[in-house]
Short mmCIF file of C-alpha atoms in Angstrom, two decimals:
data_model
loop_
_atom_site.label_atom_id
_atom_site.label_comp_id
_atom_site.label_asym_id
_atom_site.label_seq_id
_atom_site.Cartn_x
_atom_site.Cartn_y
_atom_site.Cartn_z
CA MET G 139 9.28 31.20 45.73
CA ARG G 140 8.72 28.88 48.63
CA ILE G 141 6.83 25.51 48.71
CA LEU G 142 5.99 24.09 51.85
CA LEU G 143 6.41 20.30 51.88
CA ILE G 144 4.46 18.65 54.89
CA ASN G 145 5.35 15.20 55.56
CA GLY G 146 2.12 13.51 57.36
CA ASN G 147 4.41 10.88 58.90
CA THR G 148 6.36 11.77 61.91
CA THR G 149 9.85 10.40 60.74
CA GLU G 150 11.98 13.56 60.41
CA ALA G 151 14.42 11.33 58.09
CA ILE G 152 11.82 10.96 55.68
CA THR G 153 11.07 14.75 55.42
CA THR G 154 14.94 15.17 55.11
CA ARG G 155 14.84 12.79 52.03
CA LEU G 156 11.94 14.26 50.38
CA VAL G 157 13.19 17.88 50.64
CA ALA G 158 16.58 16.67 49.42
CA ILE G 159 14.70 15.08 46.33
CA ALA G 160 12.52 18.20 45.85
CA GLN G 161 15.36 20.62 45.86
CA ARG G 162 17.39 18.49 43.22
CA LEU G 163 14.23 19.03 40.95
CA ALA G 164 13.55 22.77 41.75
CA PRO G 165 14.54 25.45 39.20
CA SER G 166 16.62 28.36 40.48
CA GLY G 167 14.56 30.65 42.74
CA VAL G 168 12.25 27.95 44.03
CA THR G 169 12.84 26.42 47.67
CA PHE G 170 11.25 23.56 49.37
CA GLU G 171 10.89 23.77 53.13
CA GLY G 172 10.05 20.80 55.08
CA ALA G 173 7.58 20.44 58.06
CA THR G 174 7.12 16.97 59.79
CA ALA G 175 3.97 15.98 61.41
CA ARG G 176 3.97 17.02 65.03
CA PHE G 177 1.97 13.99 66.23
CA GLY G 178 0.70 10.76 64.73
CA ALA G 179 2.25 7.48 63.18
CA ARG G 180 5.80 7.18 62.25
CA TYR G 181 4.62 5.92 58.94
CA ILE G 182 0.91 5.79 57.82
CA ALA G 183 -0.19 2.33 57.15
CA SER G 184 -3.81 2.24 58.29
CA ARG G 185 -7.05 4.12 58.00
CA ALA G 186 -6.76 5.37 61.62
CA ALA G 187 -3.19 6.54 61.13
CA SER G 188 -4.23 8.40 58.03
CA ALA G 189 -7.08 10.09 59.95
CA VAL G 190 -4.70 11.38 62.43
CA ALA G 191 -2.28 12.39 59.80
CA ALA G 192 -4.97 14.71 58.17
CA HIS G 193 -5.11 16.58 61.63
CA ALA G 194 -1.43 16.69 61.71
CA VAL G 195 -1.19 18.26 58.13
CA LEU G 196 -3.53 20.98 59.08
CA ASP G 197 -1.57 21.67 62.25
CA SER G 198 1.80 21.56 60.28
CA TYR G 199 0.25 24.11 57.83
CA ALA G 200 -1.10 26.45 60.50
CA GLU G 201 2.16 26.37 62.05
CA HIS G 202 4.64 26.77 59.01
CA GLY G 203 2.31 27.84 56.06
CA ALA G 204 2.59 31.52 56.36
CA GLY G 205 4.25 33.24 53.12
CA ALA G 206 4.35 29.76 51.19
CA ASP G 207 3.56 29.97 47.55
CA ALA G 208 2.09 26.39 47.24
CA VAL G 209 2.00 23.36 49.61
CA LEU G 210 2.77 19.83 48.74
CA ILE G 211 1.60 17.00 50.91
CA GLY G 212 4.41 14.69 50.95
CA CYS G 213 2.52 11.56 51.85
CA PHE G 214 0.86 9.11 49.44
CA GLY G 215 -2.96 8.95 50.18
CA ASP G 216 -2.89 12.69 50.49
CA PRO G 217 -4.26 13.05 54.06
CA GLY G 218 -6.13 16.27 54.61
CA LEU G 219 -5.83 17.32 50.87
CA ASP G 220 -9.30 18.83 50.42
CA ALA G 221 -9.46 20.25 54.01
CA LEU G 222 -6.09 21.87 53.20
CA ARG G 223 -7.36 23.08 50.02
CA GLU G 224 -10.32 24.66 51.85
CA VAL G 225 -8.12 26.82 54.19
CA ALA G 226 -5.20 27.68 52.19
CA PRO G 227 -5.05 30.50 49.93
CA VAL G 228 -2.48 28.86 47.57
CA PRO G 229 -2.26 25.76 45.46
CA VAL G 230 -2.28 22.47 47.48
CA LEU G 231 -0.92 19.32 46.09
CA GLY G 232 -0.77 15.67 47.07
CA LEU G 233 1.52 13.00 46.05
CA ALA G 234 -1.35 10.51 44.94
CA ASP G 235 -3.46 13.03 43.24
CA ALA G 236 -0.36 14.53 41.43
CA SER G 237 0.88 11.28 40.35
CA ALA G 238 -2.52 10.25 38.85
CA ALA G 239 -2.46 13.40 36.57
CA ALA G 240 1.16 12.63 35.62
CA ALA G 241 0.27 8.85 34.83
CA LEU G 242 -2.78 9.86 32.84
CA ARG G 243 -0.56 12.00 30.62
CA LEU G 244 1.38 8.93 29.73
CA ALA G 245 -1.39 6.21 29.43
CA PRO G 246 -5.13 5.96 29.66
CA ARG G 247 -5.02 3.74 32.45
CA PHE G 248 -2.38 3.47 35.38
CA GLY G 249 -1.76 1.16 38.09
CA VAL G 250 -0.40 1.67 41.80
CA VAL G 251 2.20 -0.22 43.65
CA THR G 252 2.89 0.69 47.26
CA GLY G 253 3.79 -0.75 50.56
CA GLY G 254 1.34 -1.92 53.42
CA VAL G 255 -1.44 -4.28 52.63
CA ALA G 256 -4.06 -1.76 54.21
CA TRP G 257 -3.40 0.71 51.60
CA GLY G 258 -5.02 -1.49 48.83
CA PRO G 259 -8.60 -0.58 49.58
CA MET G 260 -7.76 2.73 50.86
CA LEU G 261 -6.25 3.83 47.53
CA GLN G 262 -8.95 2.17 45.52
CA GLU G 263 -11.55 4.36 47.35
CA PHE G 264 -9.11 7.56 47.07
CA PHE G 265 -8.77 7.41 43.25
CA ALA G 266 -12.60 6.46 42.90
CA ALA G 267 -13.25 9.64 44.82
CA ARG G 268 -11.04 11.81 42.69
CA GLY G 269 -12.92 10.37 39.51
CA HIS G 270 -10.07 8.07 38.42
CA ALA G 271 -12.23 4.65 39.05
CA ALA G 272 -12.35 3.91 35.29
CA GLN G 273 -8.63 4.78 34.62
CA LEU G 274 -7.13 2.81 37.77
CA ALA G 275 -6.26 -0.73 36.61
CA GLY G 276 -5.71 -1.74 40.15
CA VAL G 277 -3.57 -1.31 43.36
CA ARG G 278 -0.98 -3.97 44.13
CA THR G 279 0.72 -3.87 47.68
CA VAL G 280 3.67 -5.57 48.94
CA ALA G 281 3.85 -6.76 52.55
CA PRO G 282 6.43 -4.39 54.13
CA SER G 283 5.06 -0.99 54.91
CA GLY G 284 6.75 2.04 53.04
CA GLY G 285 8.66 2.84 56.24
CA GLU G 286 10.16 -0.50 56.27
CA ILE G 287 11.04 -0.32 52.73
CA ALA G 288 12.65 3.03 53.25
CA ARG G 289 15.02 1.34 55.99
CA ASP G 290 15.87 -1.57 53.44
CA PRO G 291 15.24 -0.57 49.95
CA GLU G 292 17.48 -3.22 48.62
CA GLY G 293 15.49 -5.98 50.19
CA ALA G 294 12.38 -4.76 48.46
CA LEU G 295 13.50 -4.27 45.02
CA ALA G 296 12.42 -7.53 43.68
CA MET G 297 9.32 -7.72 45.08
CA LEU G 298 8.40 -4.33 43.97
CA ALA G 299 9.72 -5.01 40.52
CA ALA G 300 7.48 -8.23 40.36
CA ALA G 301 4.33 -6.17 41.49
CA CYS G 302 5.04 -3.56 38.94
CA ARG G 303 5.37 -6.21 36.25
CA ALA G 304 1.97 -7.70 37.21
CA SER G 305 0.43 -4.42 37.16
CA ALA G 306 1.22 -4.05 33.58
CA GLU G 307 1.06 -7.36 32.30
CA GLN G 308 -2.09 -8.66 34.30
CA ASP G 309 -3.91 -5.62 35.17
CA GLY G 310 -3.27 -3.76 32.03
CA ALA G 311 -1.68 -0.67 33.30
CA GLY G 312 0.02 1.72 30.68
CA ALA G 313 2.07 3.40 33.51
CA VAL G 314 2.58 2.19 37.20
CA ILE G 315 2.85 4.63 40.00
CA LEU G 316 5.16 3.75 42.82
CA GLY G 317 3.58 5.30 45.58
CA GLY G 318 4.70 6.47 49.06
CA ALA G 319 7.35 8.67 50.63
CA GLY G 320 9.24 5.65 51.91
CA LEU G 321 9.64 4.63 48.25
CA ALA G 322 10.87 7.95 46.94
CA GLY G 323 13.78 7.58 44.51
CA MET G 324 13.26 3.81 43.83
CA ALA G 325 11.20 4.32 40.38
CA GLY G 326 14.34 4.77 38.52
CA ARG G 327 15.84 1.66 39.64
CA LEU G 328 12.90 -0.39 38.54
CA ALA G 329 12.58 1.08 35.07
CA ASP G 330 14.59 -1.48 33.24
CA ARG G 331 12.54 -4.21 34.94
CA VAL G 332 9.10 -2.94 34.04
CA PRO G 333 7.64 -2.82 30.47
CA VAL G 334 5.80 0.52 31.04
CA PRO G 335 6.83 3.74 32.65
CA VAL G 336 7.22 3.76 36.48
CA ILE G 337 6.30 6.80 37.96
CA CYS G 338 7.98 8.02 41.33
CA SER G 339 4.95 9.67 43.42
CA VAL G 340 7.39 12.04 45.08
CA GLU G 341 8.96 13.29 41.95
CA ALA G 342 5.69 13.71 40.37
CA GLY G 343 4.24 15.62 43.17
CA VAL G 344 7.27 17.83 43.32
CA ARG G 345 6.81 18.66 39.63
CA GLU G 346 3.24 19.39 39.90
CA ALA G 347 3.69 21.64 42.88
CA ILE G 348 6.38 23.68 40.90
CA THR G 349 4.07 23.96 38.00
CA ALA G 350 1.37 25.19 40.17
CA LEU G 351 3.34 28.09 41.60
CA GLY G 352 1.58 31.28 40.50
CA GLY G 353 -1.81 29.51 39.83
CA LYS G 354 -5.14 29.71 41.66
CA PRO G 355 -6.13 27.87 44.51
CA ALA G 356 -8.57 24.46 44.08
CA GLY G 357 -11.62 26.75 44.39
CA LEU G 358 -13.47 24.84 46.97
CA VAL G 359 -16.12 26.66 49.28
CA PRO G 360 -14.18 28.82 51.61
CA HIS G 361 -13.71 27.51 55.07
CA THR G 362 -16.31 29.12 57.45
CA PRO G 363 -14.79 30.15 60.90
CA VAL G 364 -15.61 27.87 63.62
CA GLU G 365 -15.16 27.81 67.54
CA THR G 366 -12.72 25.07 68.49
CA VAL G 367 -11.37 23.16 71.67
CA GLY G 368 -8.28 21.54 72.28
CA LEU G 369 -6.37 22.33 69.13
CA SER G 370 -3.01 23.76 68.88
CA PRO G 371 -3.08 27.57 69.13
CA ALA G 372 -1.94 28.03 65.58
CA LEU G 373 -4.43 25.61 64.19
CA ALA G 374 -7.31 27.18 66.31
CA ARG G 375 -6.52 30.61 64.88
CA LEU G 376 -6.38 29.23 61.33
CA LEU G 377 -9.83 27.69 61.74
CA GLY G 378 -11.32 30.39 63.85
#
């Protein structure tokens, strides 16, 4: 079975990293195929970049989604999640949505730590919209963006650990999600510095996508074909 992993950022190295992590977690017979956004921000760190990424995620699915058994949006904040669920005939998962589900299996309230100050209110709104306002202990951000952290993970470890501890000890989180494609693989290195479980958003998303294989789509109202102008040929066909 094949899972399409769409990176809404335009940095190919992040796609390669995500696919490598996913494939290590995949059981025999499950293959992850990466697709990098064709246009948009190198790393999403604002509302404008996230809006562009939602278009790019749909565009990537239109180009590469044929034959996929599930789709994972490999970008915390899940740009285009519900739009893709509307048009895709297979299960569609996002890192943030999947991480919340994983966290709530461990504790009644969870916190989020990520890179990039703009993500604070954006993620508060995202989780409230998914029905998790009461379960979200809070979102803590560090100044470097996820892209900057990916380039220098060693330099960010101490500040990420401090933010995770504050989420647990001050905000009351029973589990902390380390969110962001650029932070993939770092949760394990923080585990012994934080008094509650630290969840890697990428690993959580991968596991949820694997579990979803063979399941039903989200059940949203199906997309109604529309005439479009200026889209890529593949996306125009998908929407039309």
